[in-house]
CSV table of C-alpha atoms and ligand atoms in Angstrom, one decimal:
chain,number,residue,atom,x,y,z
F,1,UNK,CA,-14.6,-236.7,-127.2
F,2,UNK,CA,-14.5,-232.9,-127.8
F,3,UNK,CA,-17.5,-233.1,-130.1
F,4,UNK,CA,-19.4,-235.3,-127.6
F,5,UNK,CA,-18.7,-232.7,-124.9
F,6,UNK,CA,-20.2,-230.0,-127.0
F,7,UNK,CA,-23.3,-232.0,-127.9
F,8,UNK,CA,-23.8,-233.3,-124.4
F,9,UNK,CA,-23.3,-229.9,-122.8
F,10,UNK,CA,-27.0,-229.3,-122.0
F,11,UNK,CA,-27.2,-232.6,-120.0
F,12,UNK,CA,-24.5,-231.2,-117.6
F,13,UNK,CA,-25.9,-227.7,-117.3
F,14,UNK,CA,-25.5,-227.7,-113.5
F,15,UNK,CA,-21.7,-227.6,-114.0
F,16,UNK,CA,-21.1,-225.1,-116.8
F,17,UNK,CA,-17.6,-224.2,-115.6
F,18,UNK,CA,-16.4,-227.8,-115.3
F,19,UNK,CA,-17.8,-228.7,-118.7
F,20,UNK,CA,-16.0,-225.7,-120.2
F,21,UNK,CA,-12.7,-226.7,-118.6
F,22,UNK,CA,-13.2,-230.2,-119.9
F,23,UNK,CA,-13.8,-228.9,-123.4
F,24,UNK,CA,-10.6,-226.8,-123.3
F,25,UNK,CA,-8.6,-229.8,-122.1
F,26,UNK,CA,-10.2,-232.1,-124.8
F,27,UNK,CA,-9.5,-229.5,-127.5
F,28,UNK,CA,-5.9,-229.3,-126.4
F,29,UNK,CA,-5.6,-233.1,-126.6
F,30,UNK,CA,-7.2,-233.2,-130.0
F,31,UNK,CA,-4.9,-230.5,-131.3
F,32,UNK,CA,-1.8,-232.2,-129.8
F,33,UNK,CA,-2.7,-235.5,-131.4
F,34,UNK,CA,-4.0,-234.3,-134.7
F,35,UNK,CA,-1.4,-231.6,-135.2
F,36,UNK,CA,-3.8,-229.6,-137.4
F,37,UNK,CA,-3.4,-225.9,-137.6
F,38,UNK,CA,-7.0,-225.2,-138.4
F,39,UNK,CA,-7.7,-226.1,-134.8
F,40,UNK,CA,-7.2,-222.4,-134.4
F,41,UNK,CA,-10.8,-221.9,-135.6
F,42,UNK,CA,-12.1,-224.2,-133.0
F,43,UNK,CA,-10.1,-222.3,-130.3
F,44,UNK,CA,-11.7,-219.1,-131.4
F,45,UNK,CA,-15.2,-220.6,-131.4
F,46,UNK,CA,-14.6,-222.0,-127.9
F,47,UNK,CA,-13.2,-218.7,-126.7
F,48,UNK,CA,-16.3,-217.0,-128.0
F,49,UNK,CA,-18.5,-219.4,-126.1
F,50,UNK,CA,-16.6,-219.0,-122.9
F,51,UNK,CA,-16.5,-215.3,-123.1
F,52,UNK,CA,-20.3,-215.2,-123.7
F,53,UNK,CA,-21.1,-217.5,-120.9
F,54,UNK,CA,-18.7,-216.8,-118.1
F,55,UNK,CA,-16.6,-213.7,-118.5
F,56,UNK,CA,-17.4,-210.1,-117.6
F,57,UNK,CA,-14.9,-207.4,-117.8
F,58,UNK,CA,-12.6,-206.5,-120.7
F,59,UNK,CA,-9.2,-207.1,-118.9
F,60,UNK,CA,-10.3,-210.6,-117.8
F,61,UNK,CA,-11.5,-211.4,-121.3
F,62,UNK,CA,-8.3,-210.3,-123.0
F,63,UNK,CA,-6.2,-212.3,-120.5
F,64,UNK,CA,-8.4,-215.3,-121.1
F,65,UNK,CA,-8.1,-214.9,-124.9
F,66,UNK,CA,-4.3,-214.5,-124.7
F,67,UNK,CA,-4.1,-217.5,-122.4
F,68,UNK,CA,-6.0,-219.8,-124.7
F,69,UNK,CA,-4.1,-218.6,-127.8
F,70,UNK,CA,-0.8,-219.1,-125.9
F,71,UNK,CA,-1.8,-222.7,-125.3
F,72,UNK,CA,-2.5,-223.1,-129.0
F,73,UNK,CA,0.8,-221.5,-129.9
F,74,UNK,CA,2.7,-223.8,-127.5
F,75,UNK,CA,1.1,-226.9,-128.9
F,76,UNK,CA,1.7,-225.7,-132.5
F,77,UNK,CA,5.3,-225.0,-131.7
F,78,UNK,CA,5.7,-228.6,-130.5
F,79,UNK,CA,5.1,-230.0,-134.0
F,80,UNK,CA,6.4,-227.2,-136.3
F,81,UNK,CA,9.9,-225.8,-136.5
F,82,UNK,CA,10.6,-222.2,-135.5
F,83,UNK,CA,10.7,-219.7,-138.4
F,84,UNK,CA,9.8,-216.1,-139.2
F,85,UNK,CA,6.6,-217.4,-140.8
F,86,UNK,CA,5.5,-219.1,-137.6
F,87,UNK,CA,6.3,-216.0,-135.6
F,88,UNK,CA,4.2,-213.9,-137.9
F,89,UNK,CA,1.4,-216.5,-137.8
F,90,UNK,CA,1.4,-216.4,-134.0
F,91,UNK,CA,1.3,-212.6,-134.0
F,92,UNK,CA,-1.7,-212.7,-136.3
F,93,UNK,CA,-3.4,-215.3,-134.0
F,94,UNK,CA,-3.0,-213.1,-131.0
F,95,UNK,CA,-4.4,-210.1,-132.9
F,96,UNK,CA,-7.3,-212.2,-134.1
F,97,UNK,CA,-8.1,-213.3,-130.6
F,98,UNK,CA,-7.9,-209.7,-129.3
F,99,UNK,CA,-10.4,-208.6,-132.0
F,100,UNK,CA,-12.7,-211.5,-131.1
F,101,UNK,CA,-12.5,-210.6,-127.4
F,102,UNK,CA,-13.3,-206.9,-128.0
F,103,UNK,CA,-16.2,-207.6,-130.3
F,104,UNK,CA,-17.7,-210.1,-127.9
F,105,UNK,CA,-17.3,-207.7,-125.0
F,106,UNK,CA,-19.0,-205.0,-127.1
F,107,UNK,CA,-22.0,-207.3,-127.9
F,108,UNK,CA,-22.3,-208.5,-124.3
F,109,UNK,CA,-22.3,-205.0,-123.0
F,110,UNK,CA,-24.9,-203.9,-125.6
F,111,UNK,CA,-27.1,-206.8,-124.6
F,112,UNK,CA,-26.6,-206.0,-120.9
F,113,UNK,CA,-27.8,-202.4,-121.5
F,114,UNK,CA,-30.7,-203.6,-123.5
F,115,UNK,CA,-31.8,-206.0,-120.8
F,116,UNK,CA,-31.4,-203.3,-118.1
F,117,UNK,CA,-33.6,-201.0,-120.2
F,118,UNK,CA,-36.2,-203.7,-120.6
F,119,UNK,CA,-36.1,-204.5,-116.9
F,120,UNK,CA,-36.5,-200.8,-116.0
F,121,UNK,CA,-39.5,-200.5,-118.4
F,122,UNK,CA,-41.1,-203.6,-116.9
F,123,UNK,CA,-40.6,-202.2,-113.4
F,124,UNK,CA,-42.1,-198.9,-114.4
F,125,UNK,CA,-45.1,-200.7,-115.9
F,126,UNK,CA,-45.6,-202.7,-112.8
F,127,UNK,CA,-45.4,-199.6,-110.6
F,128,UNK,CA,-48.0,-197.9,-112.8
F,129,UNK,CA,-50.3,-200.9,-112.5
F,130,UNK,CA,-49.7,-200.9,-108.8
F,131,UNK,CA,-50.4,-197.2,-108.5
F,132,UNK,CA,-53.6,-197.7,-110.5
F,133,UNK,CA,-54.8,-200.5,-108.2
F,134,UNK,CA,-53.9,-198.4,-105.1
F,135,UNK,CA,-56.0,-195.5,-106.4
F,136,UNK,CA,-58.9,-197.8,-107.3
F,137,UNK,CA,-58.7,-199.3,-103.8
F,138,UNK,CA,-58.6,-196.0,-102.1
F,139,UNK,CA,-61.6,-194.7,-104.1
F,140,UNK,CA,-63.6,-197.9,-103.3
F,141,UNK,CA,-62.7,-197.7,-99.6
F,142,UNK,CA,-63.5,-194.0,-99.5
F,143,UNK,CA,-66.9,-194.4,-101.1
F,144,UNK,CA,-67.7,-197.4,-98.9
F,145,UNK,CA,-66.8,-195.4,-95.8
F,146,UNK,CA,-68.8,-192.3,-96.9
F,147,UNK,CA,-71.9,-194.4,-97.6
F,148,UNK,CA,-71.6,-196.6,-94.5
F,149,UNK,CA,-72.2,-193.7,-92.1
F,150,UNK,CA,-75.5,-192.5,-93.4
F,151,UNK,CA,-76.5,-196.1,-94.0
F,152,UNK,CA,-75.7,-197.0,-90.4
F,153,UNK,CA,-77.8,-194.1,-89.1
F,154,UNK,CA,-80.8,-195.0,-91.3
F,155,UNK,CA,-80.5,-198.6,-90.1
F,156,UNK,CA,-80.5,-197.4,-86.5
F,157,UNK,CA,-83.7,-195.4,-87.0
F,158,UNK,CA,-85.5,-198.3,-88.6
F,159,UNK,CA,-84.4,-200.8,-86.0
F,160,UNK,CA,-85.5,-198.5,-83.3
F,161,UNK,CA,-88.9,-198.1,-84.9
F,162,UNK,CA,-89.3,-201.8,-85.4
F,163,UNK,CA,-88.2,-203.1,-82.0
F,164,UNK,CA,-89.8,-200.5,-79.8
F,165,UNK,CA,-92.6,-199.3,-82.0
F,166,UNK,CA,-91.1,-195.8,-81.8
F,167,UNK,CA,-92.6,-193.2,-84.0
F,168,UNK,CA,-89.7,-191.9,-86.2
F,169,UNK,CA,-91.8,-189.4,-88.0
F,170,UNK,CA,-89.9,-186.4,-86.4
F,171,UNK,CA,-86.7,-187.8,-88.0
F,172,UNK,CA,-88.1,-188.1,-91.5
F,173,UNK,CA,-86.2,-185.0,-92.6
F,174,UNK,CA,-83.0,-186.2,-91.1
F,175,UNK,CA,-83.4,-189.6,-92.8
F,176,UNK,CA,-84.2,-187.9,-96.1
F,177,UNK,CA,-81.0,-185.8,-95.7
F,178,UNK,CA,-79.0,-188.9,-95.3
F,179,UNK,CA,-80.5,-190.5,-98.3
F,180,UNK,CA,-79.9,-187.4,-100.3
F,181,UNK,CA,-76.3,-187.4,-99.2
F,182,UNK,CA,-75.8,-190.9,-100.4
F,183,UNK,CA,-77.5,-190.0,-103.6
F,184,UNK,CA,-75.3,-187.0,-104.1
F,185,UNK,CA,-72.2,-189.1,-103.5
F,186,UNK,CA,-73.1,-191.8,-106.0
F,187,UNK,CA,-74.2,-189.3,-108.6
F,188,UNK,CA,-70.9,-187.4,-108.3
F,189,UNK,CA,-69.0,-190.7,-108.2
F,190,UNK,CA,-70.4,-191.7,-111.5
F,191,UNK,CA,-68.8,-188.7,-113.2
F,192,UNK,CA,-65.5,-190.5,-112.7
F,193,UNK,CA,-66.5,-192.8,-115.5
F,194,UNK,CA,-64.3,-192.9,-118.5
F,195,UNK,CA,-65.0,-190.3,-121.1
F,196,UNK,CA,-66.1,-191.4,-124.5
F,197,UNK,CA,-63.8,-189.7,-127.1
F,198,UNK,CA,-66.5,-190.1,-129.7
F,199,UNK,CA,-68.5,-187.5,-127.7
F,200,UNK,CA,-65.7,-184.9,-128.1
F,201,UNK,CA,-66.8,-182.1,-130.5
F,202,UNK,CA,-65.3,-178.8,-131.5
F,203,UNK,CA,-67.0,-176.1,-129.6
F,204,UNK,CA,-66.3,-172.5,-128.7
F,205,UNK,CA,-65.3,-172.3,-125.1
F,206,UNK,CA,-67.3,-169.1,-124.9
F,207,UNK,CA,-70.4,-171.1,-125.5
F,208,UNK,CA,-69.5,-173.5,-122.8
F,209,UNK,CA,-68.9,-170.7,-120.3
F,210,UNK,CA,-72.2,-169.0,-121.2
F,211,UNK,CA,-73.9,-172.2,-120.2
F,212,UNK,CA,-72.0,-172.3,-116.9
F,213,UNK,CA,-72.9,-168.7,-116.1
F,214,UNK,CA,-76.6,-169.5,-116.9
F,215,UNK,CA,-76.5,-172.6,-114.7
F,216,UNK,CA,-74.9,-170.9,-111.7
F,217,UNK,CA,-76.9,-167.7,-111.9
F,218,UNK,CA,-79.6,-168.6,-109.4
F,219,UNK,CA,-77.1,-169.7,-106.8
F,220,UNK,CA,-75.1,-166.5,-107.2
F,221,UNK,CA,-78.1,-164.3,-106.6
F,222,UNK,CA,-79.4,-166.5,-103.8
F,223,UNK,CA,-76.2,-166.1,-101.9
F,224,UNK,CA,-76.1,-162.3,-102.7
F,225,UNK,CA,-72.8,-162.6,-104.5
F,226,UNK,CA,-71.6,-161.2,-107.9
F,227,UNK,CA,-70.4,-163.1,-111.0
F,228,UNK,CA,-68.4,-161.3,-113.6
F,229,UNK,CA,-67.6,-162.9,-116.9
F,230,UNK,CA,-64.7,-161.4,-118.8
F,231,UNK,CA,-64.4,-162.8,-122.3
F,232,UNK,CA,-61.7,-161.4,-124.7
F,233,UNK,CA,-64.1,-161.6,-127.6
F,234,UNK,CA,-62.0,-163.9,-129.7
F,235,UNK,CA,-63.8,-167.1,-130.6
F,236,UNK,CA,-61.6,-169.8,-129.3
F,237,UNK,CA,-62.3,-173.4,-130.2
F,238,UNK,CA,-61.6,-176.5,-128.2
F,239,UNK,CA,-62.3,-180.2,-128.7
F,240,UNK,CA,-64.4,-181.1,-125.7
F,241,UNK,CA,-67.2,-183.2,-124.3
F,242,UNK,CA,-69.5,-180.3,-123.7
F,243,UNK,CA,-71.5,-181.6,-120.8
F,244,UNK,CA,-68.3,-182.8,-118.9
F,245,UNK,CA,-66.6,-179.5,-119.4
F,246,UNK,CA,-69.6,-177.6,-118.2
F,247,UNK,CA,-69.5,-179.9,-115.1
F,248,UNK,CA,-65.9,-178.9,-114.5
F,249,UNK,CA,-66.6,-175.2,-114.5
F,250,UNK,CA,-69.8,-175.6,-112.5
F,251,UNK,CA,-67.8,-177.5,-109.9
F,252,UNK,CA,-65.1,-174.9,-109.7
F,253,UNK,CA,-67.6,-172.1,-109.6
F,254,UNK,CA,-69.6,-173.8,-106.9
F,255,UNK,CA,-66.5,-174.1,-104.7
F,256,UNK,CA,-65.8,-170.4,-105.3
F,257,UNK,CA,-69.3,-169.4,-104.3
F,258,UNK,CA,-69.2,-171.7,-101.3
F,259,UNK,CA,-66.0,-170.1,-100.1
F,260,UNK,CA,-67.6,-166.6,-100.3
F,261,UNK,CA,-70.9,-167.7,-98.8
F,262,UNK,CA,-69.5,-167.7,-95.3
F,263,UNK,CA,-68.3,-164.1,-95.7
F,264,UNK,CA,-71.6,-163.0,-97.2
F,265,UNK,CA,-70.3,-160.9,-100.1
F,266,UNK,CA,-67.8,-161.2,-102.8
F,267,UNK,CA,-67.1,-161.4,-106.5
F,268,UNK,CA,-66.2,-164.4,-108.6
F,269,UNK,CA,-64.6,-163.5,-112.0
F,270,UNK,CA,-64.6,-165.9,-114.9
F,271,UNK,CA,-61.9,-164.9,-117.4
F,272,UNK,CA,-61.4,-166.5,-120.8
F,273,UNK,CA,-58.1,-165.8,-122.7
F,274,UNK,CA,-55.6,-167.4,-125.0
F,275,UNK,CA,-52.0,-168.2,-124.2
F,276,UNK,CA,-50.1,-169.4,-127.3
F,277,UNK,CA,-51.6,-172.8,-128.3
F,278,UNK,CA,-53.7,-173.0,-125.2
F,279,UNK,CA,-57.0,-171.6,-124.1
F,280,UNK,CA,-57.1,-170.6,-120.4
F,281,UNK,CA,-60.1,-170.1,-118.2
F,282,UNK,CA,-59.5,-168.5,-114.8
F,283,UNK,CA,-62.0,-168.6,-112.0
F,284,UNK,CA,-61.0,-166.1,-109.4
F,285,UNK,CA,-62.9,-165.6,-106.1
F,286,UNK,CA,-62.6,-163.3,-103.2
F,287,UNK,CA,-63.4,-166.0,-100.7
F,288,UNK,CA,-61.7,-167.3,-97.6
F,289,UNK,CA,-58.8,-169.0,-99.6
F,290,UNK,CA,-57.2,-172.4,-99.1
F,291,UNK,CA,-54.9,-173.0,-96.1
F,292,UNK,CA,-51.4,-174.1,-97.0
F,293,UNK,CA,-51.8,-177.5,-95.3
F,294,UNK,CA,-55.0,-178.2,-97.3
F,295,UNK,CA,-53.5,-177.2,-100.6
F,296,UNK,CA,-51.8,-180.6,-101.1
F,297,UNK,CA,-55.0,-182.4,-100.5
F,298,UNK,CA,-57.7,-180.6,-102.3
F,299,UNK,CA,-57.5,-182.9,-105.4
F,300,UNK,CA,-57.6,-186.1,-103.2
F,301,UNK,CA,-61.0,-187.9,-103.5
F,302,UNK,CA,-63.1,-187.3,-100.4
F,303,UNK,CA,-61.0,-184.5,-99.0
F,304,UNK,CA,-63.4,-181.8,-97.9
F,305,UNK,CA,-63.5,-179.0,-95.3
F,306,UNK,CA,-67.3,-178.6,-95.6
F,307,UNK,CA,-69.9,-180.2,-93.4
F,308,UNK,CA,-72.0,-181.0,-96.5
F,309,UNK,CA,-69.1,-181.6,-98.8
F,310,UNK,CA,-68.3,-184.8,-100.7
F,311,UNK,CA,-64.7,-184.0,-101.6
F,312,UNK,CA,-65.3,-185.4,-105.1
F,313,UNK,CA,-65.7,-182.1,-107.0
F,314,UNK,CA,-62.1,-181.3,-107.6
F,315,UNK,CA,-60.8,-184.8,-108.3
F,316,UNK,CA,-63.5,-185.1,-110.9
F,317,UNK,CA,-62.6,-181.8,-112.4
F,318,UNK,CA,-58.9,-182.8,-112.5
F,319,UNK,CA,-59.7,-186.1,-114.2
F,320,UNK,CA,-62.0,-184.5,-116.9
F,321,UNK,CA,-59.5,-181.8,-117.6
F,322,UNK,CA,-56.6,-184.3,-117.9
F,323,UNK,CA,-58.7,-186.5,-120.2
F,324,UNK,CA,-59.0,-183.5,-122.5
F,325,UNK,CA,-55.2,-183.0,-122.5
F,326,UNK,CA,-55.5,-180.0,-120.3
F,327,UNK,CA,-54.1,-178.9,-116.9
F,328,UNK,CA,-55.6,-177.4,-113.8
F,329,UNK,CA,-53.7,-175.1,-111.4
F,330,UNK,CA,-54.6,-173.3,-108.2
F,331,UNK,CA,-53.2,-170.4,-106.4
F,332,UNK,CA,-54.6,-169.1,-103.2
F,333,UNK,CA,-54.0,-166.6,-100.4
F,334,UNK,CA,-55.8,-167.4,-97.3
F,335,UNK,CA,-58.2,-164.5,-96.4
F,336,UNK,CA,-57.9,-163.0,-99.9
F,337,UNK,CA,-59.2,-165.5,-102.3
F,338,UNK,CA,-58.4,-168.3,-104.7
F,339,UNK,CA,-57.8,-168.6,-108.5
F,340,UNK,CA,-58.3,-171.8,-110.4
F,341,UNK,CA,-57.0,-171.9,-113.9
F,342,UNK,CA,-57.9,-174.5,-116.5
F,343,UNK,CA,-55.9,-174.6,-119.7
F,344,UNK,CA,-57.0,-176.6,-122.7
F,345,UNK,CA,-55.3,-177.2,-126.1
F,346,UNK,CA,-56.8,-174.8,-128.6
F,347,UNK,CA,-58.0,-176.1,-132.0
F,348,UNK,CA,-56.7,-174.0,-134.8
F,349,UNK,CA,-58.9,-173.2,-137.8
M,401,ADP,N1,-62.5,-171.7,-104.3
M,401,ADP,C1,-62.1,-172.3,-103.2
M,401,ADP,N2,-61.9,-171.6,-102.1
M,401,ADP,C2,-61.6,-172.2,-100.9
M,401,ADP,N3,-61.4,-173.5,-100.8
M,401,ADP,C3,-61.7,-174.3,-101.8
M,401,ADP,C4,-62.0,-173.7,-103.1
M,401,ADP,N4,-62.1,-174.7,-104.0
M,401,ADP,C5,-61.9,-175.9,-103.3
M,401,ADP,N5,-61.6,-175.6,-102.0
M,401,ADP,C6,-61.3,-176.6,-100.9
M,401,ADP,O1,-61.1,-177.8,-101.6
M,401,ADP,C7,-61.9,-178.8,-100.9
M,401,ADP,C8,-62.3,-179.9,-101.9
M,401,ADP,O2,-63.2,-179.4,-102.9
M,401,ADP,P1,-64.2,-180.4,-103.7
M,401,ADP,O3,-63.3,-181.5,-104.2
M,401,ADP,O4,-64.9,-179.6,-104.6
M,401,ADP,O5,-65.1,-181.0,-102.6
M,401,ADP,P2,-66.3,-180.3,-101.7
M,401,ADP,O6,-66.7,-179.1,-102.5
M,401,ADP,O7,-67.3,-181.3,-101.7
M,401,ADP,O8,-65.7,-180.1,-100.4
M,401,ADP,C9,-63.1,-178.0,-100.3
M,401,ADP,O9,-63.6,-178.7,-99.2
M,401,ADP,C10,-62.3,-176.7,-99.9
M,401,ADP,O10,-61.7,-176.9,-98.7
M,402,MG,MG1,-67.0,-178.8,-104.5
């Protein structure tokens, strides 16, 4: 009956406790009838199972172990005579059960910790996925919103012209502006695309910044501003996607120039230096600065304080720099100017 109860255990899985009690009772009966001392082994196996399934907490487990071994000892005493040998045997039995209890507790505790760790990792992974979806959703919603407004105004013009035969020629420029704006948004948005690591090459950052200076030159002189490039002459190498990195500095420089355009004069300084294993590029302007309440938001997609802004420049810069294993930092004093600093891992010779 004891064996059957073990084999049939799965069939009564809704009552694990009752089945366990039944097994203990049946084992006691078997022991009493058979009067076999090796039943001790079965007690230990049953104890192991019970501890594993039902019992948490060392004190409870030790009490249970001693309880079960006491039952074994009582039954054994009923068919053996009392002697020093049987006393020693009982002591050994209790010590064995104590060892079993402690080992099982240790294993259960280890397993519990392992599961908790696994659980935490799974939760973290889910949160990461969730965050990713949230960002994608936000980007999509933002882009849709930004494009809907110019699209709605274009639609309005066309409808007007169609229904009432209005001549919309005077608004051609306005309509063209709206189309350009949508174009600018989508072109900038495309820069969010994943970088292709195979396009990373070892370049000197000096070469990259020279291109940037060359590209922004016309805008600097148009606005009547000054651009100073300070290069510390050492030839620092970085592994980059050249066109993307040029884009980063052009974006940052454009912001610097735009912040000084309102003032009408100013200098933007581009400084290249090395700090330990990293190469640092600073872009310092003497523009209007960033207000403290805007500081938290400047890297958020679509955040802009400009009438013509897209709010995509900085988030794209941040993403490209991070894709290159770099960091981007800002410090600003409203009214005095802003410094963006981009650091990238240097490639040693
Ligand atoms: N050098 C700077 N000086 C002052 N404000 C800046 C500077 N760079 C960025 N900003 C602020 O951060 C905002 C976001 O910049 P960006 O993402 O490039 O979008 P956009 O230039 O289209 O507005 C800007 O609208 C501006 O308010
Ligand atoms: Mg910008």
